GROMACS .gro file of C-alpha atoms in nm:
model
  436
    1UNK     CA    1   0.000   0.000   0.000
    2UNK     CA    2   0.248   0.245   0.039
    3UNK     CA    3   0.423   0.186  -0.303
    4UNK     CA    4   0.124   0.225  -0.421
    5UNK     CA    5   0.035   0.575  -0.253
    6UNK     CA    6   0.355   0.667  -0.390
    7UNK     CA    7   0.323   0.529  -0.780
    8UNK     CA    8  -0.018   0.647  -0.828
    9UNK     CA    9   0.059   1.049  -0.659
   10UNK     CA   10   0.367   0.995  -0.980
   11UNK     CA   11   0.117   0.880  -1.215
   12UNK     CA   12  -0.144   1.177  -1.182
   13UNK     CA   13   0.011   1.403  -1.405
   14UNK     CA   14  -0.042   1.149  -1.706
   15UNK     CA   15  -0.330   1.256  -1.863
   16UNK     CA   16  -0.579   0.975  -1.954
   17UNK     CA   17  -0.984   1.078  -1.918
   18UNK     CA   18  -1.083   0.883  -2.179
   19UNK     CA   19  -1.378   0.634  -2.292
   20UNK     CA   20  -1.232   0.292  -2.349
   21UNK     CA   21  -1.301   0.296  -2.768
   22UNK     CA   22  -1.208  -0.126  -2.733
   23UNK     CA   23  -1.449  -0.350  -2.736
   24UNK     CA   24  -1.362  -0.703  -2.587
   25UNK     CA   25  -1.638  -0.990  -2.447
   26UNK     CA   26  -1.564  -1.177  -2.150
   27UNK     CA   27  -1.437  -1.511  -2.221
   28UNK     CA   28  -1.574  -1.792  -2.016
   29UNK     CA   29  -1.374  -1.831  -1.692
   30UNK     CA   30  -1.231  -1.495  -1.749
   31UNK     CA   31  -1.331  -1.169  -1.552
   32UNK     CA   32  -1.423  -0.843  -1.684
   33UNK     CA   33  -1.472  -0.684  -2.035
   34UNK     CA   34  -1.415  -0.389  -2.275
   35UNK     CA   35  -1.698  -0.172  -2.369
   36UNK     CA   36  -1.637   0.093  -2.648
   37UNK     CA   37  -1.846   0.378  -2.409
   38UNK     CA   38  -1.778   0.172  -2.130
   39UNK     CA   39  -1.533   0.366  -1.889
   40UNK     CA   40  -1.678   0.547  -1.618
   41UNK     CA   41  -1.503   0.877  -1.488
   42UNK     CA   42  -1.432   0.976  -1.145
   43UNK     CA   43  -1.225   1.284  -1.053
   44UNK     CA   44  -0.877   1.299  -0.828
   45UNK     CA   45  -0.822   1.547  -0.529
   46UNK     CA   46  -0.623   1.760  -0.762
   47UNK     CA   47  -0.966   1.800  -0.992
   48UNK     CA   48  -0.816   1.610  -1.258
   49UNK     CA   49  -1.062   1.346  -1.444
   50UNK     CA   50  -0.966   0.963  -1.390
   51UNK     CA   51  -1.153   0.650  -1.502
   52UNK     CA   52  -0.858   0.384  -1.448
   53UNK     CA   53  -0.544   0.250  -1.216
   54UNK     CA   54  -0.368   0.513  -1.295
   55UNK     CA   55   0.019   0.399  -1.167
   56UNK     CA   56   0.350   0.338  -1.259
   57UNK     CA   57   0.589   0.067  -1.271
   58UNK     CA   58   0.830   0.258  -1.102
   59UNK     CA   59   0.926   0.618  -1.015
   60UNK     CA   60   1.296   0.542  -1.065
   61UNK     CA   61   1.428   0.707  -1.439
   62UNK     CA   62   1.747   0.730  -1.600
   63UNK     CA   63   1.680   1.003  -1.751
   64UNK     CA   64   1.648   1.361  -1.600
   65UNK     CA   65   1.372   1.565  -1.785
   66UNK     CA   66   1.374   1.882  -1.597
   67UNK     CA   67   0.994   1.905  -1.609
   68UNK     CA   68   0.952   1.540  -1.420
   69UNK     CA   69   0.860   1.524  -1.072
   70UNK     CA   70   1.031   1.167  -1.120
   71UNK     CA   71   1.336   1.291  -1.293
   72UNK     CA   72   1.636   1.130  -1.178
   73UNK     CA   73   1.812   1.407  -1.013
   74UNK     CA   74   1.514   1.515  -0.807
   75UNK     CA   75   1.528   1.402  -0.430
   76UNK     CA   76   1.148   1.193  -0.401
   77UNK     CA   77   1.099   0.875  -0.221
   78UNK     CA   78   1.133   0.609  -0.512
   79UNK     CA   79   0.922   0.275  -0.532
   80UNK     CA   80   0.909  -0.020  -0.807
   81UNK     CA   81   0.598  -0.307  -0.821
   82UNK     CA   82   0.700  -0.631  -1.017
   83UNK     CA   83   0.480  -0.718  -1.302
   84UNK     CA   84   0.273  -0.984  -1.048
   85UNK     CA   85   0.229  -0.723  -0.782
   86UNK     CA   86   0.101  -0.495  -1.088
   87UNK     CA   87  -0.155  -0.786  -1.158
   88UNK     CA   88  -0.261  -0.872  -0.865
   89UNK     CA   89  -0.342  -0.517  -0.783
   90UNK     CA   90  -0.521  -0.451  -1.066
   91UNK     CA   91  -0.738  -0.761  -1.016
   92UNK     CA   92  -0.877  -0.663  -0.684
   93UNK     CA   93  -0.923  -0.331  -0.719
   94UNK     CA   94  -1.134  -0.453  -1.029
   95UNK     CA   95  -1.326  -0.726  -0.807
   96UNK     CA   96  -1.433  -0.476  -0.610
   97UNK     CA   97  -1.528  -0.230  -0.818
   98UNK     CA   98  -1.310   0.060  -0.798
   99UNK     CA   99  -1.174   0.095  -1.125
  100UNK     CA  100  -1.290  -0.007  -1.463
  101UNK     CA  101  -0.939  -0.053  -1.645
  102UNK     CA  102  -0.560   0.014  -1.590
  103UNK     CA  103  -0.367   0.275  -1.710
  104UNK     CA  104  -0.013   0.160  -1.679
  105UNK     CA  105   0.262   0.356  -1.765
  106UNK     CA  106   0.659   0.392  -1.600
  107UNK     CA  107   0.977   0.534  -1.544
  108UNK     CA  108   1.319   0.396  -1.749
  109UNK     CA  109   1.414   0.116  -1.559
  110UNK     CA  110   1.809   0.025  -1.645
  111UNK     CA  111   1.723   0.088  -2.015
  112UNK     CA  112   1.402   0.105  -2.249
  113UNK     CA  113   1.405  -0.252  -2.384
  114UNK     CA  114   1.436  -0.398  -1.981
  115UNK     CA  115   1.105  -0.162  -1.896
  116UNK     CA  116   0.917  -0.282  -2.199
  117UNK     CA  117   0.982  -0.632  -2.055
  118UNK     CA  118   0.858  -0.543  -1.707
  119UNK     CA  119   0.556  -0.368  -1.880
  120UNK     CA  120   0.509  -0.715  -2.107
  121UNK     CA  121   0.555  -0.939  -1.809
  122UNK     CA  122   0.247  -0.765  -1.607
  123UNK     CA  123   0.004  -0.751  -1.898
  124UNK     CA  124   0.059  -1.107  -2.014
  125UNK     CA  125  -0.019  -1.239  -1.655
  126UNK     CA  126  -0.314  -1.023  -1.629
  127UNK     CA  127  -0.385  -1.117  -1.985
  128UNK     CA  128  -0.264  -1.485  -2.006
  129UNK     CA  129  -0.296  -1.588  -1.608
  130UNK     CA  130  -0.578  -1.411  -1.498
  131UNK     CA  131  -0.785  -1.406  -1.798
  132UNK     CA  132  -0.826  -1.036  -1.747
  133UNK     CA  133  -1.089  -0.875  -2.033
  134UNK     CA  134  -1.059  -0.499  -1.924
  135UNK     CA  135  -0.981  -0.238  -2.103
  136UNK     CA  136  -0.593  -0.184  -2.084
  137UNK     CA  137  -0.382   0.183  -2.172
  138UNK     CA  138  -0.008   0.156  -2.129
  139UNK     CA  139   0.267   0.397  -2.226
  140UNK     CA  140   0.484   0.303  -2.474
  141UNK     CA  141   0.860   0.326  -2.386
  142UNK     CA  142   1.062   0.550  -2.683
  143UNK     CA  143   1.396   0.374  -2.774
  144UNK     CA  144   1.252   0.007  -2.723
  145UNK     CA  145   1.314  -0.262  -2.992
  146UNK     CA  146   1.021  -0.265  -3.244
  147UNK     CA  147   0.960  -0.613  -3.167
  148UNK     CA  148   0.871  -0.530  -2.785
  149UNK     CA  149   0.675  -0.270  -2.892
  150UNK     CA  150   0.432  -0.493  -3.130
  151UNK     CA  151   0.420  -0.780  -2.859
  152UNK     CA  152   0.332  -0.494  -2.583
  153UNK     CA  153   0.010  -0.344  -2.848
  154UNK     CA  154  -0.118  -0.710  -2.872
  155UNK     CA  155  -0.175  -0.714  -2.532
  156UNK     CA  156  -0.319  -0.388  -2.497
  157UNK     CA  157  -0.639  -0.153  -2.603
  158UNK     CA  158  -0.469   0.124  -2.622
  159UNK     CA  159  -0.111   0.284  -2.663
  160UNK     CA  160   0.052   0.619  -2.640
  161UNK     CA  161   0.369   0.768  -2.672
  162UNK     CA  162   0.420   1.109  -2.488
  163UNK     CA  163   0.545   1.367  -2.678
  164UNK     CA  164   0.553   1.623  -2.389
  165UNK     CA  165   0.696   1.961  -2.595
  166UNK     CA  166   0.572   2.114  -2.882
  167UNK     CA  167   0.913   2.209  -3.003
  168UNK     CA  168   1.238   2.021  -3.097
  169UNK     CA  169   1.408   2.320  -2.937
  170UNK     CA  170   1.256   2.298  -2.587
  171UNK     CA  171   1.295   1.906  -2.607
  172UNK     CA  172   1.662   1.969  -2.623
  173UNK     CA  173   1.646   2.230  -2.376
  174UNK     CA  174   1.452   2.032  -2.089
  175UNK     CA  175   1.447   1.676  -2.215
  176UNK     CA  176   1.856   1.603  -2.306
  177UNK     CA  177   1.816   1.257  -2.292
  178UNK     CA  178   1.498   1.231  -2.526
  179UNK     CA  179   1.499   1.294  -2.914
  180UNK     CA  180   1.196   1.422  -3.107
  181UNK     CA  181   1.299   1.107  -3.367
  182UNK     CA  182   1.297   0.855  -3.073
  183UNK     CA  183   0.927   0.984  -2.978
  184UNK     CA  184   0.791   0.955  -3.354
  185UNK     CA  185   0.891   0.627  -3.401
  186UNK     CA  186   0.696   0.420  -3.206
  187UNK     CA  187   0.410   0.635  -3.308
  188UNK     CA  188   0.453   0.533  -3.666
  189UNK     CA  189   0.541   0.161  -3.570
  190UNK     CA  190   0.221   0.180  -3.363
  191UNK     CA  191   0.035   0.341  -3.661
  192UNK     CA  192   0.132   0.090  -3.930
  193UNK     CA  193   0.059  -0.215  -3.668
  194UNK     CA  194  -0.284  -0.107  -3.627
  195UNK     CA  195  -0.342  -0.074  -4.022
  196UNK     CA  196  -0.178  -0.389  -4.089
  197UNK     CA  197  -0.376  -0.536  -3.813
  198UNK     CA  198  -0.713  -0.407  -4.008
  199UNK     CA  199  -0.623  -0.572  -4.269
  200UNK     CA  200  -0.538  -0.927  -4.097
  201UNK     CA  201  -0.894  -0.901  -3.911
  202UNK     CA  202  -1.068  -0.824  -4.291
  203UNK     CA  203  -0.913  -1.185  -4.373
  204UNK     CA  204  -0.941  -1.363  -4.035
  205UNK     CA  205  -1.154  -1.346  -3.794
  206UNK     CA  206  -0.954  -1.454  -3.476
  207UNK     CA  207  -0.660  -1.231  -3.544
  208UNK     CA  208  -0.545  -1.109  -3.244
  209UNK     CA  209  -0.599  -0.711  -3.264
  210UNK     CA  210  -0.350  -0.494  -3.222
  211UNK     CA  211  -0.400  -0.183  -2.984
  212UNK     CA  212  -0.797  -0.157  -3.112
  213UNK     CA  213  -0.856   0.178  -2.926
  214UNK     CA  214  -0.579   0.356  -3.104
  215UNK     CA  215  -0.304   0.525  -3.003
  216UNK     CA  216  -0.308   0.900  -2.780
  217UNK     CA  217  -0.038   1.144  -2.665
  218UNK     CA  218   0.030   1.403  -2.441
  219UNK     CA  219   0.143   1.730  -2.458
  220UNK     CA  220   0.286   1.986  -2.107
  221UNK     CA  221   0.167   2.322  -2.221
  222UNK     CA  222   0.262   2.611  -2.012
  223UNK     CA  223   0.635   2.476  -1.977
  224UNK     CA  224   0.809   2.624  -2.258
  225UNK     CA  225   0.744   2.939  -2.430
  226UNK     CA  226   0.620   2.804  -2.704
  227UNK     CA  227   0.245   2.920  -2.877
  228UNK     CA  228  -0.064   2.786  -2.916
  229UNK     CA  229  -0.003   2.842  -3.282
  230UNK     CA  230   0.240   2.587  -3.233
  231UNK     CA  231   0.129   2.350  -3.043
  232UNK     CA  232  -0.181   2.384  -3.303
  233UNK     CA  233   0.041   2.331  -3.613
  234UNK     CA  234   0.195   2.003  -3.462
  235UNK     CA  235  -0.159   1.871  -3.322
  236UNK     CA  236  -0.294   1.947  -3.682
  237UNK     CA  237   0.023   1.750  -3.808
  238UNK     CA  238   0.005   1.438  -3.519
  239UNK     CA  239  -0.315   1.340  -3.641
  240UNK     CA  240  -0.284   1.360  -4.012
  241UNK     CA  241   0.050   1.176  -4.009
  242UNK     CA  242   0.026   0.902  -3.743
  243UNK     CA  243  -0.371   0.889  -3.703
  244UNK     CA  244  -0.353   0.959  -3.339
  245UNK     CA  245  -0.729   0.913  -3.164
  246UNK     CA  246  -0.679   1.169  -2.888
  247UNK     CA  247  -0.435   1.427  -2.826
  248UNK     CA  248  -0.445   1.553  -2.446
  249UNK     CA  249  -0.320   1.869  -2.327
  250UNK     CA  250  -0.183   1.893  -1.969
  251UNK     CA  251  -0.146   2.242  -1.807
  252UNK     CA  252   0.194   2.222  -1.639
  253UNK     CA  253   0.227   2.192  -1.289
  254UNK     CA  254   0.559   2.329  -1.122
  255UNK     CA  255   0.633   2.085  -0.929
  256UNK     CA  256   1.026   2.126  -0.934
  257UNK     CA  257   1.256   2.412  -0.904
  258UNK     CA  258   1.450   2.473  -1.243
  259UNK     CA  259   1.612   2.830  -1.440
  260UNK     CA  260   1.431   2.715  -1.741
  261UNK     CA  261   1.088   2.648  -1.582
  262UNK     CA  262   0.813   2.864  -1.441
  263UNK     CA  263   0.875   2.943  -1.087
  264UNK     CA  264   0.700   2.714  -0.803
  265UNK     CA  265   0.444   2.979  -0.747
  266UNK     CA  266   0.284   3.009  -1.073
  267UNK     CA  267  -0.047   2.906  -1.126
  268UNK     CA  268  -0.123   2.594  -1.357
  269UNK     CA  269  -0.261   2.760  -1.686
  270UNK     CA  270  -0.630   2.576  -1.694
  271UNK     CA  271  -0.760   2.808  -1.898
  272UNK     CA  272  -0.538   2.821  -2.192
  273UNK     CA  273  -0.563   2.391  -2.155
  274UNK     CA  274  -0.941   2.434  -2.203
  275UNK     CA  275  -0.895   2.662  -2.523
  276UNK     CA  276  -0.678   2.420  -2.670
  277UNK     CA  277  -0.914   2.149  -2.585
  278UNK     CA  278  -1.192   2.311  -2.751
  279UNK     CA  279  -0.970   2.397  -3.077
  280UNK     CA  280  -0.888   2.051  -3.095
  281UNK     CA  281  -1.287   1.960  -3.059
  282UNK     CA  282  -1.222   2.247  -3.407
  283UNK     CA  283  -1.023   2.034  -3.568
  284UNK     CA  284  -1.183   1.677  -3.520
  285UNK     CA  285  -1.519   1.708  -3.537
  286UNK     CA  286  -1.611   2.079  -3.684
  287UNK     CA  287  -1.312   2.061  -4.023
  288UNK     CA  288  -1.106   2.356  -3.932
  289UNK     CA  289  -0.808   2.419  -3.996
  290UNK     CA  290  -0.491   2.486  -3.775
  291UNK     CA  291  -0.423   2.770  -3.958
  292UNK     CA  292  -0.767   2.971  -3.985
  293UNK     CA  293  -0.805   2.934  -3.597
  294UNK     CA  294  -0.431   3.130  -3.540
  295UNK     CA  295  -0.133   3.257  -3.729
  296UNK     CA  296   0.188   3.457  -3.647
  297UNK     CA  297   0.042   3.762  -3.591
  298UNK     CA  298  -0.184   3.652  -3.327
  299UNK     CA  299  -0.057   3.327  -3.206
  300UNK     CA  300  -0.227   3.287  -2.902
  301UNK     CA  301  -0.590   3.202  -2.842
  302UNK     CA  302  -0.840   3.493  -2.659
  303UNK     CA  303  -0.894   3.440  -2.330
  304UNK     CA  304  -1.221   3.551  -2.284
  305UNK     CA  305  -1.374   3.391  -2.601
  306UNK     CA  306  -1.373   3.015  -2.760
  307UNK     CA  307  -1.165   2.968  -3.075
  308UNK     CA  308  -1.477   2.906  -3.262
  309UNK     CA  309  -1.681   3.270  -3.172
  310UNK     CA  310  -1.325   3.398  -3.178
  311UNK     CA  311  -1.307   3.276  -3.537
  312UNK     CA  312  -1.660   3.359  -3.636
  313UNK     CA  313  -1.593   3.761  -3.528
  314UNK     CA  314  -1.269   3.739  -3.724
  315UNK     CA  315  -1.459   3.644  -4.035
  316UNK     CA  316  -1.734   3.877  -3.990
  317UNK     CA  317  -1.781   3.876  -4.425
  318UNK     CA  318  -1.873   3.527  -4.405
  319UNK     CA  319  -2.184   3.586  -4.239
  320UNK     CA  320  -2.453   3.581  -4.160
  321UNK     CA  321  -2.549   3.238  -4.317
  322UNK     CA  322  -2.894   3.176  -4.422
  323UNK     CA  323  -2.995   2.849  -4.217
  324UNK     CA  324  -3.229   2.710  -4.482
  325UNK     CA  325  -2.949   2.709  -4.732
  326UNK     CA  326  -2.650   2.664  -4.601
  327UNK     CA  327  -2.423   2.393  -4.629
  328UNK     CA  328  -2.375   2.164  -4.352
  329UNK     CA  329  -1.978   2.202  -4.318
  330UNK     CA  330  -2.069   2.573  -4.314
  331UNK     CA  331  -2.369   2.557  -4.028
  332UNK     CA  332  -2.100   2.392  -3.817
  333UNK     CA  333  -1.877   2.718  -3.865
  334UNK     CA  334  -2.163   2.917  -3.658
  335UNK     CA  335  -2.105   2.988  -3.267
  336UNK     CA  336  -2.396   2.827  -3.064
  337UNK     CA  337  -2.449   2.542  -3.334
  338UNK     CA  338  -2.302   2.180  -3.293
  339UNK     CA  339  -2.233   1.882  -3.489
  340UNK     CA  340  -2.558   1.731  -3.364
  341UNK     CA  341  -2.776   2.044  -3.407
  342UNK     CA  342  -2.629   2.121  -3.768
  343UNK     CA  343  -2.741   1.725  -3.858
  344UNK     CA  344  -3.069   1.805  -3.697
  345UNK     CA  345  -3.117   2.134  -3.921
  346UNK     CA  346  -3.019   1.953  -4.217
  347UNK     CA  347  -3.257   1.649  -4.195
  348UNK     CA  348  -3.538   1.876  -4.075
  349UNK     CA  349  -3.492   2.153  -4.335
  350UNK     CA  350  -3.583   1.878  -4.593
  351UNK     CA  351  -3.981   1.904  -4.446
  352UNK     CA  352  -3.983   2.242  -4.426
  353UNK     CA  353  -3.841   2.616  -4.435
  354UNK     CA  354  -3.694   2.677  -4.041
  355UNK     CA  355  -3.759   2.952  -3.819
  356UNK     CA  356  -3.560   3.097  -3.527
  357UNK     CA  357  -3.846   2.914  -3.264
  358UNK     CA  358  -3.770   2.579  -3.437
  359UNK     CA  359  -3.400   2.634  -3.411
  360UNK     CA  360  -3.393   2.647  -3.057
  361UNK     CA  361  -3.618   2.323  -3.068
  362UNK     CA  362  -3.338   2.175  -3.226
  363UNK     CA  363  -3.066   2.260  -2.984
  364UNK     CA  364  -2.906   2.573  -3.095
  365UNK     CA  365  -2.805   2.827  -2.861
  366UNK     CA  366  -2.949   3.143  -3.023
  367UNK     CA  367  -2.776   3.339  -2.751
  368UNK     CA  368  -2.468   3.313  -2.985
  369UNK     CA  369  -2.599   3.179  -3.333
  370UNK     CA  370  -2.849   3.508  -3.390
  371UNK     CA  371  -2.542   3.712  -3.483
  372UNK     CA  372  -2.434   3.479  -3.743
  373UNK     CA  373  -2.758   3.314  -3.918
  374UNK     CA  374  -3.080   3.427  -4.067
  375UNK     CA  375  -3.423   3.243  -4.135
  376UNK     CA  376  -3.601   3.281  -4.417
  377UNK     CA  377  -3.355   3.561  -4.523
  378UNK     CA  378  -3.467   3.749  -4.239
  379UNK     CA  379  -3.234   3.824  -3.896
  380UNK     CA  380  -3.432   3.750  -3.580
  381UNK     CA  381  -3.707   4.045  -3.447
  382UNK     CA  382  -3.549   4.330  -3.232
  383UNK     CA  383  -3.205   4.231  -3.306
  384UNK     CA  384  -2.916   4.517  -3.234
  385UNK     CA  385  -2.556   4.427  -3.316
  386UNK     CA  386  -2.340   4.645  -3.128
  387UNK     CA  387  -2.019   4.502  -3.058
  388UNK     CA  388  -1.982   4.513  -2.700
  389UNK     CA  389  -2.338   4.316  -2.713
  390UNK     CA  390  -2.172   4.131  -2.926
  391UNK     CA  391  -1.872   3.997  -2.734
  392UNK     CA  392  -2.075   3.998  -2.405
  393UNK     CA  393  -2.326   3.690  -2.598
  394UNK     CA  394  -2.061   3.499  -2.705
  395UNK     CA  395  -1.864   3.501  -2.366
  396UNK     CA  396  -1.926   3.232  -2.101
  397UNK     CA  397  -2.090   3.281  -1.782
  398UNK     CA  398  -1.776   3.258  -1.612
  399UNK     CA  399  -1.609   3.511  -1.819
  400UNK     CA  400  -1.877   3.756  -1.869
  401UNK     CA  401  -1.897   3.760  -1.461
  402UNK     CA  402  -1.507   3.848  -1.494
  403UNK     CA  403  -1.507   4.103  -1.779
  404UNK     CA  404  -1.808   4.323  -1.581
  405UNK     CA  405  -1.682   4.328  -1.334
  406UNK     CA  406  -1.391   4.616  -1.212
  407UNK     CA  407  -1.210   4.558  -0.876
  408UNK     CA  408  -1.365   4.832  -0.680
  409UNK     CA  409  -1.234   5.024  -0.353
  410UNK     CA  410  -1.322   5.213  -0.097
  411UNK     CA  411  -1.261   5.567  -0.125
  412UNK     CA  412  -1.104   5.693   0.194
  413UNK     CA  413  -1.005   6.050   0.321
  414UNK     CA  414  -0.696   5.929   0.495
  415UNK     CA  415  -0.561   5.757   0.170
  416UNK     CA  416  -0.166   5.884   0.148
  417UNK     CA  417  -0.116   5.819  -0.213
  418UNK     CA  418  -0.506   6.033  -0.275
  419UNK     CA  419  -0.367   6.306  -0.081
  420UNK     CA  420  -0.013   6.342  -0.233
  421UNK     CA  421  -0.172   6.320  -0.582
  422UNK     CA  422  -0.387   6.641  -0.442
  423UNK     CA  423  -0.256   7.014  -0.459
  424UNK     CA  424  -0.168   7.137  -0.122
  425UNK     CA  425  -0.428   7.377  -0.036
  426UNK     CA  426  -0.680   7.051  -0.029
  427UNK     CA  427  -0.486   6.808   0.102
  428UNK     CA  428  -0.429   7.049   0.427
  429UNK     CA  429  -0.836   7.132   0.404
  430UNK     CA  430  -0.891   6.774   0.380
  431UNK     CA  431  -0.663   6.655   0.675
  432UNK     CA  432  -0.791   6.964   0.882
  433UNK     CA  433  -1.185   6.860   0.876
  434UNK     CA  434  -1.250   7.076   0.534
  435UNK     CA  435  -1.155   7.410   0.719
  436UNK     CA  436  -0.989   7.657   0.590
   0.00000   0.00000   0.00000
C-alpha cells in the first residue's frame, strides 16, 4: 500500500480521461470486459478526471527531464511493483469495483528494452494468467526494440507515446536525454501495426488485434514558451501523419525548481488547456483548420472567447449564413451550433423552411448563433448588433462575470497616495476637517 500511494501520486500528471473505444467480451472463466463507451469517470483530489489504475511501474528514471517530478536528479521517495504485484493489484481493485481498467505507464528502468519487458511481463499475466478482459492503456517506452513494442500493443487496447513539448528546441532544452525522432517512431510503428492489423482481421476473424482503441499522446503546455499556434500546427500534423485518436493537453504543474521552468508559485494555466481542448474539438469534429483558428500575428488564443466565436468575429464577411441554405460544413462554422444540431437542421430543413423558434427546438443556442444566421432571409425580431453586445453573448458565464466586473475600492479621506496626488491647499483642508 504504500508503493502504491507513492506510484499512483507519480502517475497523476499522465493525462488519460478517456472512454475505453475497445471492445472485448468476456471469455468464459475470465473476468471483466471492454466496452467501447464503457469507462466510467471519477475525478482525483487535484480535480483532474480519472476513469482507471492510474500507476507506474516505477518512479525510478534514467533520464532527468527537468519538467519530471520523477526525474532522476530530483530528491522523491522512489518505489518499483514487479509485473505480479502490478496484476494482482489490478485484479482486486477490479473485483471490487473501484476501477474499470488500468492505465499503466513507468519510469526507465536500467534501459528502455528492460522496462518494456517489465511492462510485457504484467500484462501477459493479467492477460494470459488471470484471464483479465478490461480495457488496458499503457505507455509506450521511446527507444525500445520494435519487436517489444508490437508484442506490448497485442496485449493492450490502447497505446501512447508522450510527446511532452511542442518544439524540438525545448525538447533539447529540458528533455537532453529524449529525441523528437525517438518519440515519432513508435508512433509510426504503432500506426502501421494497427493498419496492418485491419487488414489481418478483414481476412481472419480470430486475429489477435493490435492496440484496437488507437493510439493518444500528451502534450505539457505552459512549460516552454512556445504558442498555441504551435502546439496547433503540430496537433494538426500528429493526427494527419500518425492517425492519433486523442491528443491531451496537460497544463503544467511546477512541481520542481529549475532556471528554465516557471517558478514554483505560478499558477497551472487551466484556462489556456481548455482553449486548446476546444480547438482541438475544431479540428476533429467541426473541419477547421490549424491555420484559420491562429497565425503569427496573433498566435495565441483569446482568453475571454472560444476559438470558434473567436473565429466567427474574425470572419465577420462570411456571415450571416442563411440556415435554410446553407451547407452543412458551413452551419458547423456558426457559434452556438453543434455537430448534432447542424445534422438536426439539415434532416429537418428537408420538411420544411426553419424559423428561429424551431432552431432552438433543435438545440441551438441562439444566444450566440443570432449574430451569425438568418431564417427565411430574415435576422431575428429586435435584433441590435453592437459590438460590445456582441462579445458579451458569445462570452461564457464565467467570463462575462469576470469582464463586468472592475475591482472596486473604498474611497477613503486618509488615503496617502489620494492626498499626495492632491494640490496642497486641499490636502491640508482635507486633513484639517475641510476648514480653511
Amino acid at each position: 500500500m504504500e508503493k502504491l500511494e507513492i506510484l499512483t501520486a507519480s502517475a497523476k500528471y499522465d493525462v488519460a480521461c478517456t472512454s475505453s473505444g475497445s471492445s472485448r467480451k468476456s471469455q468464459p472463466g475470465g473476468m471483466g470486459n471492454a466496452v467501447s463507451m464503457g469507462i466510467c469517470h471519477s475525478f482525483a483530489a487535484d480535480g483532474r478526471c480519472i476513469s482507471l489504475l492510474k500507476v507506474l511501474m516505477t518512479n525510478g528514471c534514467i533520464y532527468d527531464c527537468a519538467y519530471c517530478i520523477n526525474r532522476k536528479s530530483n530528491p522523491t521517495r522512489r518505489a518499483a511493483f514487479t509485473p505480479e504485484e502490478i496484476a494482482d493489484l489490478t485484479m482486486q481493485f477490479y473485483r471490487r469495483n473501484y476501477i474499470e481498467g488500468l492505465f499503466l505507464s513507468s519510469g526507465i528502468m536500467r534501459n528502455p528494452d528492460y522496462t518494456t519487458e517489465q511492462l510485457i511481463a504484467a500484462l501477459e499475466l493479467l492477460r494470459n494468467v488471470h484471464h483479465f478482459g478490461g480495457y488496458i492503456h499503457v505507455k509506450a517506452i521511446p527507444g525500445a526494440d520494435d519487436a517489444l513494442l508490437s508484442r506490448l500493443g497485442l496485449l493492450a487496447d490502447r497505446m501512447s507515446v508522450n510527446i511532452e513539448l511542442p518544439s524540438r528546441e525545448s525538447l533539447g532544452l529540458l528533455a537532453p536525454d529524449k529525441s523528437k525522432d525517438s518519440i515519432l517512431k513508435p508512433m509510426a510503428l504503432i500506426k502501421n501495426k494497427i493498419t496492418e492489423n485491419s487488414s489481418d482481421l478483414v481476412k481472419y476473424n480470430h486475429a489477435p488485434r493490435f492496440a484496437p482503441a488507437g493510439q493518444s499522446t500528451q502534450m505539457i503546455v505552459g512549460a516552454t514558451p512556445d504558442t498555441d499556434y504551435q502546439i496547433m500546427n503540430l496537433t494538426e500534423g500528429l493526427y494527419r501523419k500518425y492517425g492519433l485518436k486523442r491528443i491531451f493537453f496537460s497544463a503544467y504543474t511546477p512541481v520542481v525548481e529549475h532556471s528554465l521552468l516557471p517558478s514554483l508559485d505560478t499558477k497551472p494555466p487551466l484556462l489556456r488547456e481548455h482553449r486548446l481542448y476546444q480547438a482541438d474539438w475544431l479540428l476533429r469534429f467541426y473541419g477547421f483548420r490549424a491555420s484559420e483558428l491562429l497565425d503569427e500575428a496573433a498566435p495565441n488564443f483569446n482568453p475571454l472567447l472560444d476559438p470558434k466565436c473567436s473565429w466567427a468575429i474574425n470572419h465577420r464577411e462570411q456571415f450571416p449564413v442563411e440556415i435554410n441554405q446553407a451547407p452543412y460544413e458551413m452551419l458547423l462554422r456558426v457559434p452556438g451550433i453543434g455537430v448534432r444540431s447542424a445534422q438536426r437542421i439539415v434532416k429537418a430543413r428537408r420538411a420544411g423552411a426553419l424559423d428561429f423558434h424551431a432552431l432552438k427546438k433543435l438545440g441551438v443556442v441562439l444566444k450566440r448563433a443570432q449574430f451569425f444566421i438568418t431564417c427565411k432571409g430574415k435576422t431575428l425580431e429586435g435584433l441590435k448588433v453592437g459590438e460590445h453586445t456582441l462579445l458579451r453573448s458569445l462570452m461564457s458565464g464565467h467570463e462575462l462575470a469576470q469582464f463586468q466586473q472592475p475591482q472596486y475600492e473604498q474611497l477613503s479621506l486618509f488615503d496617502d497616495a489620494y492626498l499626495a496626488a492632491l494640490p496642497a491647499p486641499e490636502a491640508a483642508s482635507l486633513m484639517n476637517g475641510g476648514r480653511a
